[in-house]
Amino acid sequence: MLFVVTVSHANDKKPIKKISYNVVRNHTVIGTINVSCDVGNGSTIYSLESDINVKFILHFSIKGEETSIYKNGILIHSSVFRKVNNKVKADHDVVYKNQNYHLENSETTKKLSLKAIQDNLVMLYFKEPKTIKSVYCDYIKRMAKVEALAEGVYKVDFLDGKYNIFYYENGKCVKVEANSSMFSVTLIPAKS
């Protein structure tokens, strides 16, 4: 399951936007995803934290953290950390320096063939992608196509038949369907 631009004046500070989603499978809440957007001092920081526990043949405990930092409308830093059953499945950073993106982990640094990134997947929790044709997916480290399916409904295709469908009402994300070959879940905003 895969699971981020606003520019402000240097001294502006806007309230942090936070949204919590229940992760639902077969009418049962199996976890939560919390996303936030913090705008201030000329940058925007998107954060996503997930905590999911599901039994599908075997028990899976999935915990993840993602952070994306934008400055002047360009992604300058992205980090992804994900554990499945206490085994690290992803731990990397993507850093924009010298007009290029570099993938960094504890062992290597590799230059990526990506142009300046203006939109990524986590932003879709806060912004309807009316004019966006592709988003950067931090977990898979590549761009993914965004396809409008209907008014307020958008599909984001990942690798190997995995995809998410985002639903919007009045520009607000009201549901996300995350689909994979193993199983599918629905993300519903939690009542506060």
Backbone as CSV, one residue per row, in Angstrom:
resi,resn,N_x,N_y,N_z,CA_x,CA_y,CA_z,C_x,C_y,C_z
1,MET,0.856,-1.163,0.000,0.000,0.000,0.000,0.904,1.228,0.000
2,LEU,0.548,2.150,-0.769,1.350,3.345,-0.881,0.641,4.565,-0.318
3,PHE,1.354,5.110,0.200,0.811,6.326,0.700,1.703,7.535,0.353
4,VAL,4.180,15.624,0.131,3.662,14.801,0.303,3.506,14.735,-0.807
5,VAL,1.715,23.515,-4.207,2.651,23.727,-3.158,2.410,25.180,-2.806
6,THR,2.534,25.009,-1.511,2.145,26.354,-1.164,3.382,27.157,-0.804
7,VAL,3.426,28.418,-1.263,4.550,29.277,-0.941,4.044,30.372,-0.019
8,SER,4.782,30.651,1.033,4.379,31.722,1.932,5.511,32.721,2.063
9,HIS,5.199,33.904,2.592,6.239,34.892,2.831,7.119,34.409,3.969
10,ALA,8.339,34.891,4.026,9.354,34.380,4.950,8.897,34.310,6.407
11,ASN,8.111,35.258,6.876,7.734,35.252,8.283,6.312,34.761,8.526
12,ASP,5.636,34.350,7.467,4.263,33.854,7.622,4.264,32.475,8.258
13,LYS,3.292,32.245,9.098,3.110,30.931,9.699,1.629,30.644,9.698
14,LYS,1.222,29.579,9.009,-0.177,29.188,8.959,-0.380,28.001,9.884
15,PRO,-1.610,27.806,10.367,-1.862,26.656,11.231,-1.593,25.340,10.503
16,ILE,-1.158,24.367,11.239,-0.914,23.048,10.667,-2.256,22.402,10.343
17,LYS,-2.379,21.890,9.118,-3.571,21.144,8.736,-3.302,19.677,9.044
18,LYS,-4.258,19.022,9.699,-4.110,17.605,10.030,-5.370,16.860,9.641
19,ILE,-5.187,15.674,9.079,-6.307,14.804,8.749,-5.950,13.397,9.201
20,SER,-6.875,12.743,9.888,-6.694,11.346,10.284,-7.665,10.493,9.484
21,TYR,-7.172,9.365,8.997,-7.994,8.424,8.246,-8.011,7.086,8.963
22,ASN,-9.190,6.464,9.013,-9.288,5.075,9.440,-9.035,4.211,8.212
23,VAL,-8.247,3.159,8.390,-7.991,2.200,7.323,-8.968,1.043,7.535
24,VAL,-9.848,0.816,6.553,-10.939,-0.142,6.698,-10.782,-1.274,5.688
25,ARG,-10.927,-2.504,6.184,-10.905,-3.689,5.333,-12.044,-4.599,5.784
26,ASN,-12.894,-4.999,4.864,-14.036,-5.858,5.197,-14.858,-5.285,6.360
27,HIS,-15.135,-3.990,6.315,-15.961,-3.286,7.293,-15.338,-3.228,8.690
28,THR,-14.033,-3.473,8.799,-13.336,-3.438,10.080,-12.177,-2.456,10.003
29,VAL,-12.040,-1.592,11.011,-10.906,-0.667,11.069,-9.667,-1.463,11.463
30,ILE,-8.656,-1.441,10.595,-7.425,-2.195,10.842,-6.228,-1.286,11.115
31,GLY,-6.452,0.033,11.098,-5.344,0.946,11.362,-5.717,2.381,11.102
32,THR,-4.705,3.234,11.205,-4.895,4.663,10.970,-3.758,5.220,10.129
33,ILE,-4.087,6.277,9.417,-3.090,7.062,8.697,-3.342,8.511,9.078
34,ASN,-2.309,9.190,9.555,-2.390,10.598,9.928,-1.516,11.394,8.982
35,VAL,-2.087,12.421,8.357,-1.324,13.277,7.446,-1.405,14.708,7.941
36,SER,-0.337,15.458,7.729,-0.332,16.862,8.141,0.397,17.704,7.109
37,CYS,0.053,18.989,7.114,0.675,19.968,6.221,0.993,21.190,7.065
38,ASP,2.259,21.555,7.133,2.722,22.678,7.935,3.369,23.696,7.000
39,VAL,2.802,24.900,6.934,3.306,25.947,6.050,3.901,27.065,6.883
40,GLY,5.136,27.434,6.575,5.758,28.557,7.276,7.194,28.758,6.862
41,ASN,7.682,29.974,7.039,9.072,30.326,6.741,9.491,29.934,5.328
42,GLY,8.581,30.103,4.360,8.930,29.862,2.963,8.946,28.411,2.542
43,SER,8.513,27.511,3.416,8.499,26.096,3.035,7.201,25.434,3.477
44,THR,6.942,24.285,2.874,5.769,23.479,3.209,6.260,22.075,3.542
45,ILE,5.811,21.545,4.661,6.224,20.210,5.088,4.982,19.328,5.182
46,TYR,5.002,18.232,4.420,3.935,17.229,4.468,4.464,16.028,5.228
47,SER,3.655,15.489,6.143,4.044,14.305,6.912,2.921,13.289,6.876
48,LEU,3.295,12.024,6.852,2.331,10.932,6.886,2.854,9.872,7.835
49,GLU,2.007,9.432,8.755,2.343,8.331,9.658,1.246,7.291,9.548
50,SER,1.646,6.035,9.417,0.661,4.959,9.316,0.949,3.884,10.341
51,ASP,-0.128,3.268,10.826,-0.038,2.162,11.772,-1.191,1.214,11.431
52,ILE,-0.847,0.082,10.810,-1.855,-0.845,10.297,-1.549,-2.252,10.799
53,ASN,-2.580,-2.951,11.263,-2.457,-4.339,11.698,-3.551,-5.135,11.007
54,VAL,-3.138,-6.140,10.234,-4.119,-6.915,9.464,-3.711,-8.381,9.444
55,LYS,-4.708,-9.239,9.453,-4.457,-10.664,9.304,-4.992,-11.082,7.946
56,PHE,-4.084,-11.528,7.103,-4.422,-12.023,5.772,-3.530,-13.236,5.566
57,ILE,-4.012,-14.396,5.834,-3.255,-15.645,5.921,-2.284,-15.552,7.096
58,LEU,-1.393,-14.570,7.071,-0.490,-14.291,8.190,-0.851,-12.929,8.773
59,HIS,-0.322,-12.636,9.948,-0.534,-11.324,10.565,0.520,-10.346,10.044
60,PHE,0.078,-9.141,9.682,0.991,-8.092,9.226,0.823,-6.867,10.112
61,SER,1.936,-6.372,10.622,1.967,-5.112,11.344,2.812,-4.161,10.504
62,ILE,2.173,-3.097,10.003,2.848,-2.179,9.091,2.891,-0.804,9.739
63,LYS,4.093,-0.269,9.885,4.276,1.071,10.443,5.126,1.867,9.466
64,GLY,4.726,3.103,9.235,5.480,3.911,8.287,5.471,5.382,8.635
65,GLU,6.493,6.071,8.148,6.607,7.519,8.286,7.156,8.067,6.977
66,GLU,6.531,9.123,6.480,7.006,9.803,5.284,6.977,11.299,5.551
67,THR,7.987,12.003,5.065,8.045,13.448,5.177,8.506,14.018,3.846
68,SER,7.854,15.083,3.400,8.229,15.765,2.165,8.329,17.250,2.458
69,ILE,9.441,17.851,2.058,9.663,19.278,2.302,9.773,19.993,0.957
70,TYR,8.951,21.029,0.795,8.949,21.852,-0.409,9.440,23.247,-0.076
71,LYS,10.220,23.820,-0.985,10.639,25.214,-0.867,10.455,25.842,-2.240
72,ASN,9.790,26.980,-2.276,9.497,27.672,-3.542,8.817,26.752,-4.549
73,GLY,7.928,25.886,-4.045,7.147,25.018,-4.915,7.864,23.796,-5.451
74,ILE,9.088,23.529,-4.995,9.880,22.384,-5.476,10.207,21.463,-4.300
75,LEU,10.046,20.148,-4.502,10.433,19.173,-3.486,11.940,19.231,-3.287
76,ILE,12.379,19.508,-2.045,13.816,19.569,-1.778,14.298,18.410,-0.905
77,HIS,13.369,17.747,-0.208,13.767,16.604,0.618,12.559,15.698,0.852
78,SER,12.783,14.411,0.732,11.748,13.419,0.979,12.383,12.276,1.758
79,SER,11.681,11.795,2.779,12.189,10.634,3.511,11.059,9.626,3.697
80,VAL,11.423,8.346,3.608,10.472,7.247,3.765,11.082,6.209,4.686
81,PHE,10.290,5.794,5.685,10.699,4.690,6.565,9.482,3.795,6.738
82,ARG,9.622,2.510,6.443,8.500,1.573,6.575,9.006,0.250,7.127
83,LYS,8.249,-0.273,8.113,8.526,-1.584,8.712,7.318,-2.470,8.532
84,VAL,7.555,-3.734,8.205,6.506,-4.740,8.149,6.949,-5.868,9.083
85,ASN,6.137,-6.139,10.114,6.477,-7.154,11.118,7.889,-6.958,11.664
86,ASN,8.220,-5.723,12.020,9.513,-5.341,12.601,10.693,-5.503,11.657
87,LYS,10.459,-5.746,10.380,11.538,-5.809,9.403,11.479,-4.547,8.535
88,VAL,12.593,-3.826,8.437,12.633,-2.597,7.657,12.500,-2.933,6.169
89,LYS,11.468,-2.357,5.543,11.211,-2.573,4.113,11.646,-1.371,3.277
90,ALA,11.709,-0.198,3.887,12.138,1.008,3.176,12.753,1.972,4.186
91,ASP,13.859,2.556,3.816,14.522,3.570,4.635,15.428,4.366,3.710
92,HIS,14.881,5.426,3.118,15.678,6.214,2.188,15.246,7.674,2.183
93,ASP,16.125,8.504,1.671,15.869,9.926,1.502,16.112,10.285,0.044
94,VAL,15.368,11.249,-0.450,15.627,11.834,-1.758,15.880,13.313,-1.502
95,VAL,17.041,13.788,-1.973,17.480,15.153,-1.704,17.730,15.872,-3.024
96,TYR,17.229,17.110,-3.115,17.428,17.938,-4.310,18.631,18.840,-4.064
97,LYS,19.701,18.620,-4.825,20.872,19.478,-4.705,21.547,19.587,-6.068
98,ASN,22.077,20.742,-6.351,22.740,21.017,-7.634,21.832,20.690,-8.818
99,GLN,20.531,21.062,-8.692,19.547,20.882,-9.767,19.265,19.423,-10.113
100,ASN,19.609,18.495,-9.203,19.361,17.068,-9.414,18.850,16.436,-8.127
101,TYR,18.092,15.335,-8.292,17.656,14.556,-7.139,18.625,13.409,-6.911
102,HIS,18.883,13.129,-5.635,19.798,12.063,-5.241,19.099,11.164,-4.227
103,LEU,19.125,9.863,-4.495,18.587,8.874,-3.573,19.691,8.514,-2.595
104,GLU,19.396,8.665,-1.306,20.394,8.376,-0.276,19.829,7.368,0.716
105,ASN,20.655,6.375,1.036,20.337,5.481,2.143,21.610,5.258,2.928
106,SER,21.605,4.371,3.886,22.772,4.209,4.759,24.009,3.715,4.020
107,GLU,23.830,3.141,2.828,24.973,2.564,2.119,25.407,3.320,0.872
108,THR,24.467,3.977,0.167,24.821,4.570,-1.117,24.109,5.897,-1.361
109,THR,24.610,6.601,-2.361,23.960,7.778,-2.918,23.913,7.563,-4.421
110,LYS,22.721,7.790,-5.012,22.532,7.554,-6.435,21.757,8.716,-7.034
111,LYS,22.226,9.225,-8.166,21.526,10.299,-8.865,20.297,9.729,-9.565
112,LEU,19.156,10.430,-9.423,17.916,10.007,-10.057,17.633,10.865,-11.282
113,SER,17.002,10.287,-12.274,16.646,11.010,-13.500,15.238,11.585,-13.364
114,LEU,15.107,12.596,-12.530,13.815,13.248,-12.316,13.969,14.748,-12.495
115,LYS,12.978,15.366,-13.119,12.949,16.823,-13.214,12.428,17.370,-11.901
116,ALA,12.490,18.674,-11.725,12.021,19.308,-10.491,10.593,18.855,-10.177
117,ILE,10.398,18.310,-8.978,9.117,17.734,-8.567,8.273,18.803,-7.881
118,GLN,7.059,19.021,-8.406,6.148,20.000,-7.822,5.003,19.345,-7.059
119,ASP,4.686,18.092,-7.362,3.559,17.413,-6.726,3.953,15.994,-6.346
120,ASN,3.536,15.568,-5.141,3.745,14.179,-4.769,2.472,13.604,-4.153
121,LEU,2.489,12.312,-3.907,1.292,11.577,-3.520,0.619,12.117,-2.261
122,VAL,1.377,12.461,-1.248,0.785,12.899,0.019,0.004,14.207,-0.146
123,MET,0.394,15.025,-1.115,-0.326,16.279,-1.362,-1.787,16.025,-1.732
124,LEU,-2.077,14.853,-2.318,-3.434,14.570,-2.766,-4.424,14.438,-1.613
125,TYR,-3.944,14.260,-0.399,-4.832,14.236,0.761,-5.346,15.648,1.074
126,PHE,-4.640,16.675,0.570,-4.992,18.067,0.839,-5.466,18.838,-0.383
127,LYS,-5.203,18.313,-1.575,-5.417,19.096,-2.791,-5.963,18.205,-3.902
128,GLU,-7.106,18.572,-4.451,-7.667,17.835,-5.582,-6.786,18.070,-6.813
129,PRO,-6.386,17.016,-7.502,-5.429,17.139,-8.616,-6.089,17.497,-9.953
130,LYS,-6.862,18.557,-9.972,-7.620,18.914,-11.175,-6.740,19.084,-12.409
131,THR,-5.565,19.660,-12.262,-4.686,19.905,-13.414,-3.391,19.102,-13.349
132,ILE,-3.292,18.192,-12.396,-2.056,17.423,-12.197,-2.118,16.137,-13.027
133,LYS,-1.087,15.882,-13.810,-1.030,14.695,-14.675,-0.191,13.564,-14.081
134,SER,0.724,13.910,-13.146,1.544,12.886,-12.493,2.010,13.403,-11.135
135,VAL,2.274,12.463,-10.226,2.780,12.795,-8.899,3.978,11.903,-8.596
136,TYR,4.865,12.427,-7.765,6.010,11.639,-7.316,5.564,10.746,-6.161
137,CYS,5.886,9.473,-6.238,5.580,8.510,-5.173,6.857,8.225,-4.415
138,ASP,6.926,8.748,-3.203,8.141,8.657,-2.401,8.564,7.217,-2.138
139,TYR,7.619,6.346,-1.859,7.940,4.957,-1.514,8.593,4.212,-2.679
140,ILE,8.049,4.386,-3.901,8.601,3.659,-5.051,9.642,4.479,-5.819
141,LYS,9.857,5.714,-5.403,10.904,6.585,-5.946,10.738,6.875,-7.435
142,ARG,9.489,7.077,-7.858,9.259,7.413,-9.265,7.941,8.160,-9.423
143,MET,7.751,8.718,-10.608,6.520,9.427,-10.920,5.430,8.413,-11.270
144,ALA,4.178,8.753,-10.952,3.035,7.902,-11.281,1.964,8.764,-11.954
145,LYS,1.303,8.168,-12.920,0.276,8.864,-13.694,-0.977,9.096,-12.847
146,VAL,-1.554,10.301,-12.978,-2.830,10.633,-12.351,-3.861,10.730,-13.472
147,GLU,-4.931,9.961,-13.335,-5.964,9.919,-14.372,-7.318,10.297,-13.765
148,ALA,-7.974,11.293,-14.373,-9.315,11.665,-13.926,-10.297,10.619,-14.432
149,LEU,-11.061,10.007,-13.502,-12.042,8.985,-13.870,-13.442,9.565,-13.999
150,ALA,-13.735,10.577,-13.197,-15.042,11.239,-13.189,-14.857,12.538,-12.417
151,GLU,-15.912,13.306,-12.306,-15.849,14.544,-11.526,-15.472,14.207,-10.082
152,GLY,-14.322,14.728,-9.623,-13.885,14.503,-8.246,-13.327,13.117,-7.960
153,VAL,-13.005,12.323,-9.006,-12.469,10.965,-8.815,-11.209,10.805,-9.665
154,TYR,-10.096,10.395,-9.020,-8.800,10.308,-9.701,-8.096,9.008,-9.336
155,LYS,-7.484,8.398,-10.338,-6.737,7.155,-10.140,-5.244,7.438,-10.271
156,VAL,-4.460,6.894,-9.318,-3.008,6.989,-9.369,-2.478,5.567,-9.510
157,ASP,-1.801,5.290,-10.640,-1.261,3.959,-10.933,0.170,3.828,-10.418
158,PHE,0.440,2.711,-9.720,1.786,2.417,-9.229,2.340,1.219,-10.009
159,LEU,3.195,0.460,-9.394,3.788,-0.719,-10.013,2.922,-1.959,-9.802
160,ASP,3.051,-2.925,-10.686,2.485,-4.266,-10.514,0.989,-4.297,-10.185
161,GLY,0.197,-3.489,-10.860,-1.241,-3.513,-10.655,-1.733,-2.823,-9.399
162,LYS,-0.865,-2.166,-8.666,-1.272,-1.428,-7.466,-1.730,-0.035,-7.889
163,TYR,-2.818,0.437,-7.256,-3.297,1.779,-7.564,-4.163,2.294,-6.417
164,ASN,-4.277,3.605,-6.352,-5.167,4.265,-5.405,-6.188,5.063,-6.195
165,ILE,-7.413,5.148,-5.663,-8.436,6.015,-6.236,-8.830,7.016,-5.150
166,PHE,-8.670,8.302,-5.470,-8.981,9.389,-4.548,-10.332,9.988,-4.923
167,TYR,-11.179,10.228,-3.921,-12.501,10.817,-4.110,-12.552,12.179,-3.405
168,TYR,-13.098,13.175,-4.091,-13.173,14.532,-3.547,-14.596,15.063,-3.611
169,GLU,-14.964,15.848,-2.600,-16.210,16.607,-2.592,-15.841,18.033,-2.217
170,ASN,-16.208,18.976,-3.060,-15.864,20.392,-2.847,-14.368,20.579,-2.615
171,GLY,-13.546,19.841,-3.363,-12.095,19.958,-3.274,-11.461,19.247,-2.097
172,LYS,-12.261,18.612,-1.245,-11.751,17.944,-0.038,-11.736,16.427,-0.260
173,CYS,-10.623,15.787,0.107,-10.507,14.329,-0.044,-11.413,13.654,0.991
174,VAL,-12.387,12.871,0.503,-13.359,12.237,1.397,-13.208,10.716,1.467
175,LYS,-12.368,10.155,0.574,-12.159,8.709,0.606,-10.998,8.361,-0.309
176,VAL,-10.250,7.318,0.074,-9.183,6.786,-0.771,-9.324,5.271,-0.780
177,GLU,-9.355,4.686,-1.962,-9.330,3.235,-2.102,-7.917,2.843,-2.518
178,ALA,-7.235,2.037,-1.684,-5.884,1.561,-1.970,-5.984,0.088,-2.367
179,ASN,-5.572,-0.222,-3.590,-5.748,-1.563,-4.152,-4.419,-2.203,-4.512
180,SER,-4.302,-3.488,-4.171,-3.126,-4.270,-4.561,-3.581,-5.685,-4.875
181,SER,-2.670,-6.507,-5.348,-3.030,-7.883,-5.696,-3.353,-8.712,-4.456
182,MET,-2.786,-8.369,-3.301,-3.039,-9.137,-2.079,-4.379,-8.795,-1.447
183,PHE,-4.652,-7.499,-1.253,-5.922,-7.068,-0.698,-6.091,-5.576,-0.909
184,SER,-7.296,-5.099,-0.674,-7.618,-3.684,-0.826,-8.156,-3.127,0.486
185,VAL,-7.930,-1.842,0.688,-8.447,-1.157,1.870,-9.054,0.164,1.440
186,THR,-9.873,0.732,2.308,-10.464,2.036,2.072,-10.061,2.961,3.221
187,LEU,-9.652,4.174,2.886,-9.308,5.168,3.881,-10.466,6.150,3.977
188,ILE,-11.004,6.292,5.187,-12.148,7.161,5.448,-11.714,8.177,6.512
189,PRO,-11.938,9.480,6.277,-11.590,10.443,7.322,-12.242,10.074,8.651
190,ALA,-11.445,10.098,9.722,-11.953,9.772,11.056,-12.747,10.961,11.587
191,LYS,-13.795,10.687,12.314,-14.576,11.751,12.946,-13.772,12.305,14.106
192,SER,-13.700,13.650,14.196,-12.911,14.231,15.273,-13.696,14.424,16.535
